PDB file of C-alpha atoms in Angstrom:
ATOM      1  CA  UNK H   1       0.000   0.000   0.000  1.00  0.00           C
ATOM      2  CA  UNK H   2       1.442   2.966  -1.201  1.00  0.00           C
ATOM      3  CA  UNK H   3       1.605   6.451   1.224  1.00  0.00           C
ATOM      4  CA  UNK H   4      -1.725   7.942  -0.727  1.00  0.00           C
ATOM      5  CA  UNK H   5      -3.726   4.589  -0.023  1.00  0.00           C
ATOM      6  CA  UNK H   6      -2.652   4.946   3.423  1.00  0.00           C
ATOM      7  CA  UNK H   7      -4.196   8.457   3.714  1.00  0.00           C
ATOM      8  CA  UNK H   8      -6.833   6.997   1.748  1.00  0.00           C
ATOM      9  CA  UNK H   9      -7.733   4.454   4.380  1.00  0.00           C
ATOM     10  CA  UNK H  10      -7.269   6.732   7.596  1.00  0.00           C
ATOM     11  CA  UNK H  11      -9.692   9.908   6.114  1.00  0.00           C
ATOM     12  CA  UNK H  12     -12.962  10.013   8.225  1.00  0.00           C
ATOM     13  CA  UNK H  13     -15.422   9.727   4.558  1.00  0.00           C
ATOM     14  CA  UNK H  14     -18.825  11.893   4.763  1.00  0.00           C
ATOM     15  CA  UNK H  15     -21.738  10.481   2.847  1.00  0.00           C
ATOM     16  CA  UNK H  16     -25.142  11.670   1.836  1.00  0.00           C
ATOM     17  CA  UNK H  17     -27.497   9.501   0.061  1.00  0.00           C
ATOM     18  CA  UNK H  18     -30.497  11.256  -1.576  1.00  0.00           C
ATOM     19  CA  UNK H  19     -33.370   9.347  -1.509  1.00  0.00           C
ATOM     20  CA  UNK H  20     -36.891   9.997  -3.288  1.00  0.00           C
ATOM     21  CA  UNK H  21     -39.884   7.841  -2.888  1.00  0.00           C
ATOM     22  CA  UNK H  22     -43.315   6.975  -4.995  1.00  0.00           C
ATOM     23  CA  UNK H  23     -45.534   9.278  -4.177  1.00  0.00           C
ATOM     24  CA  UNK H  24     -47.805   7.558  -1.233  1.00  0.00           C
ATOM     25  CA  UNK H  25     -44.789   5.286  -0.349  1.00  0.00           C
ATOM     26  CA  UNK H  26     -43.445   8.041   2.068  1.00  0.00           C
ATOM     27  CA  UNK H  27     -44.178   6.302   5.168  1.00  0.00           C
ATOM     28  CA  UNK H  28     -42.255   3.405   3.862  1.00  0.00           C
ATOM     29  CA  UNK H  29     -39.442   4.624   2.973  1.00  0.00           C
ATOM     30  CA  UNK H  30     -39.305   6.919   6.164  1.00  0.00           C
ATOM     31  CA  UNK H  31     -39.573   3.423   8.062  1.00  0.00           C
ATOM     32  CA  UNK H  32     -37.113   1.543   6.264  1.00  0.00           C
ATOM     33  CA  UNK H  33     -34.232   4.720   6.847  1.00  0.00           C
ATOM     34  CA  UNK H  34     -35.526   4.552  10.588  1.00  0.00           C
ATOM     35  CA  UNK H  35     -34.740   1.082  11.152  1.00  0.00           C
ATOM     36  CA  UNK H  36     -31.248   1.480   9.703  1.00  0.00           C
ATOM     37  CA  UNK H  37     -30.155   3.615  12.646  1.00  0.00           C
ATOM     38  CA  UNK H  38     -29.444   1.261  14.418  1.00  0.00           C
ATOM     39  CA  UNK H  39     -27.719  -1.134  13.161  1.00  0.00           C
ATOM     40  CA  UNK H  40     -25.427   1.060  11.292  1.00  0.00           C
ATOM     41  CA  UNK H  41     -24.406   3.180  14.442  1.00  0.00           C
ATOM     42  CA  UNK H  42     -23.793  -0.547  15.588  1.00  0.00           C
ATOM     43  CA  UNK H  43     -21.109  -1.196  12.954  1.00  0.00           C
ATOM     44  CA  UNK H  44     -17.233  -0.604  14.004  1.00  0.00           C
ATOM     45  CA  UNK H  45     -17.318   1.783  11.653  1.00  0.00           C
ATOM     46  CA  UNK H  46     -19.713   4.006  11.688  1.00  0.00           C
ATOM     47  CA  UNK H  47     -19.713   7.459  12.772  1.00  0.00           C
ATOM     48  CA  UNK H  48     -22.676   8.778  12.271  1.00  0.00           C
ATOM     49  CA  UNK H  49     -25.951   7.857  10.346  1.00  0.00           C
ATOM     50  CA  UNK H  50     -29.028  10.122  10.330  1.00  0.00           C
ATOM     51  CA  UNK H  51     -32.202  10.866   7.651  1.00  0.00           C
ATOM     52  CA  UNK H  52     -33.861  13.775   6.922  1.00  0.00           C
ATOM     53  CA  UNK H  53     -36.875  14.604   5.558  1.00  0.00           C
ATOM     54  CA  UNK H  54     -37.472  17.754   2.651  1.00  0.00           C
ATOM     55  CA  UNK H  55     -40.005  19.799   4.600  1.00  0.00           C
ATOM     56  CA  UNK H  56     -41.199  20.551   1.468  1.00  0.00           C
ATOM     57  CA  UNK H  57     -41.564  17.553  -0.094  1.00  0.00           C
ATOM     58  CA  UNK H  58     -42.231  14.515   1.803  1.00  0.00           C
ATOM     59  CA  UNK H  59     -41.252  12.355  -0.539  1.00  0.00           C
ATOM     60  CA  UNK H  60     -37.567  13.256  -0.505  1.00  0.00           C
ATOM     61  CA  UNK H  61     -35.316  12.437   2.103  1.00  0.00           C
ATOM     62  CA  UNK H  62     -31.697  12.648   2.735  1.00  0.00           C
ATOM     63  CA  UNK H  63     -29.037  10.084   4.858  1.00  0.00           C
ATOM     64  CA  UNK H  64     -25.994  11.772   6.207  1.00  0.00           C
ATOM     65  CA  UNK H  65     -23.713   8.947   7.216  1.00  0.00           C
ATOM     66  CA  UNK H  66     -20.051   9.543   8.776  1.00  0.00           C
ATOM     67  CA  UNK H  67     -17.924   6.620   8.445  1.00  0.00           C
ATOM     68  CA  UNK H  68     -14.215   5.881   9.129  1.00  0.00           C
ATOM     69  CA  UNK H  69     -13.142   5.245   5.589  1.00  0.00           C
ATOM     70  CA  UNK H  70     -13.909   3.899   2.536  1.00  0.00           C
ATOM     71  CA  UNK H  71     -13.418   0.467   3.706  1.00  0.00           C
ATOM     72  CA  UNK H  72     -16.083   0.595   6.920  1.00  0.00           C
ATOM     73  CA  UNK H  73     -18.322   2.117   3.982  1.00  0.00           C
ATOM     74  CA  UNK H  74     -17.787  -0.899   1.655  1.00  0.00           C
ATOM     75  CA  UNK H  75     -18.491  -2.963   4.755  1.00  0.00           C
ATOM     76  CA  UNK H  76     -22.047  -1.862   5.440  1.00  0.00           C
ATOM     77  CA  UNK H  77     -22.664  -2.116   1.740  1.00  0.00           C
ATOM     78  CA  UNK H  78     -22.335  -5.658   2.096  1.00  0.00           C
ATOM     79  CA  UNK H  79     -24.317  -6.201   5.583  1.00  0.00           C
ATOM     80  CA  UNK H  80     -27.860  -7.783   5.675  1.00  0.00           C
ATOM     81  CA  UNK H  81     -29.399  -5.039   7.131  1.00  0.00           C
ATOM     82  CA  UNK H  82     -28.166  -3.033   4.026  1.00  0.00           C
ATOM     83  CA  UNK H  83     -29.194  -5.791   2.112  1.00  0.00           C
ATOM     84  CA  UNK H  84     -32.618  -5.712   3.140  1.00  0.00           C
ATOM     85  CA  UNK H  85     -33.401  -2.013   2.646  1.00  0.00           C
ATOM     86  CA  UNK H  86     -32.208  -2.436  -0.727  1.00  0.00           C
ATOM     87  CA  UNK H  87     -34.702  -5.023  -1.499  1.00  0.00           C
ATOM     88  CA  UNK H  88     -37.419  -2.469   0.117  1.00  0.00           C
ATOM     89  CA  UNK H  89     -36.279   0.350  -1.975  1.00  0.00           C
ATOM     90  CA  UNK H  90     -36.933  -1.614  -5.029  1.00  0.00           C
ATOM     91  CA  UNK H  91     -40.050  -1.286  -4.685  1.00  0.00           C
ATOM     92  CA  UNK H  92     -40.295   2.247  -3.405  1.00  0.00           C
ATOM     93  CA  UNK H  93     -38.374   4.100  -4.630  1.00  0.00           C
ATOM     94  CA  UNK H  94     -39.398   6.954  -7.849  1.00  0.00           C
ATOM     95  CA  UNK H  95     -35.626   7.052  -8.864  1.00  0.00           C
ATOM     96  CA  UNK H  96     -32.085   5.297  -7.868  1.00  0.00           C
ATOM     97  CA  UNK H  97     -30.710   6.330  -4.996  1.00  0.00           C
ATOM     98  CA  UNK H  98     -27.606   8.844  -5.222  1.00  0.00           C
ATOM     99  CA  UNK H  99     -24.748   8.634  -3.080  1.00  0.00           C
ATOM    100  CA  UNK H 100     -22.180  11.123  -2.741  1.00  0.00           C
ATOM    101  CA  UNK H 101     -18.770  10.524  -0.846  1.00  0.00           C
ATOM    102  CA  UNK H 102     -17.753  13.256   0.541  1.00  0.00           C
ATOM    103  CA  UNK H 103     -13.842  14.413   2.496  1.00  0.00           C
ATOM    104  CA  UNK H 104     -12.681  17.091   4.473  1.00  0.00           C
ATOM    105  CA  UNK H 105     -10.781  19.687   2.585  1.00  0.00           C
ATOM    106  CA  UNK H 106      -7.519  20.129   3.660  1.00  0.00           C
ATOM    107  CA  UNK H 107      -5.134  22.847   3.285  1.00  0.00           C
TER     108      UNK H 107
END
């Protein structure tokens, strides 16, 4: 691993997911993000992990995750609880999900 990857692997990575539902699947999708909370604080790696709701528009809602690096991020990619609200969101969701990764800037 070269001196970059090292960095690479010790930056704290800021996420934020954008999220839009089918219109009158709201409550769903509000209930799926809820029940990741916890087991996503619950991972070694995880920093932070809290959803938002557009005040106006219900049907668009926003995860801001904080995780320890890109690996802990790949890592609750792959858990079942991730899993799962994937399945949900297929049939939920108006659009694909967006994730943006997201550093510090440094000077």
């Amino acid at each position: 691993m070269n001196e970059r990857e090292m960095r690479e692997q010790d930056m704290t990575l800021f996420v934020v997911a954008e999220i839009r539902a089918v219109r009158g699947q709201e409550d769903r999708l509000r209930t799926a993000l809820e029940a990741m909370i916890e087991p996503s604080l619950d991972e070694p790696g995880c920093l932070a992990y809290r959803p938002y709701t557009d005040p106006n528009d219900a049907s668009r809602m926003v995860v801001v995750e904080e995780w320890t690096g890109p690996d802990a991020l790949a890592e609750h990619f792959a858990t079942p609880h991730f899993k799962h609200v994937e399945l949900v969101f297929d049939g939920i969701l108006a659009e694909p999900m967006t994730i943006r990764r997201l550093t510090a800037v440094t000077g």
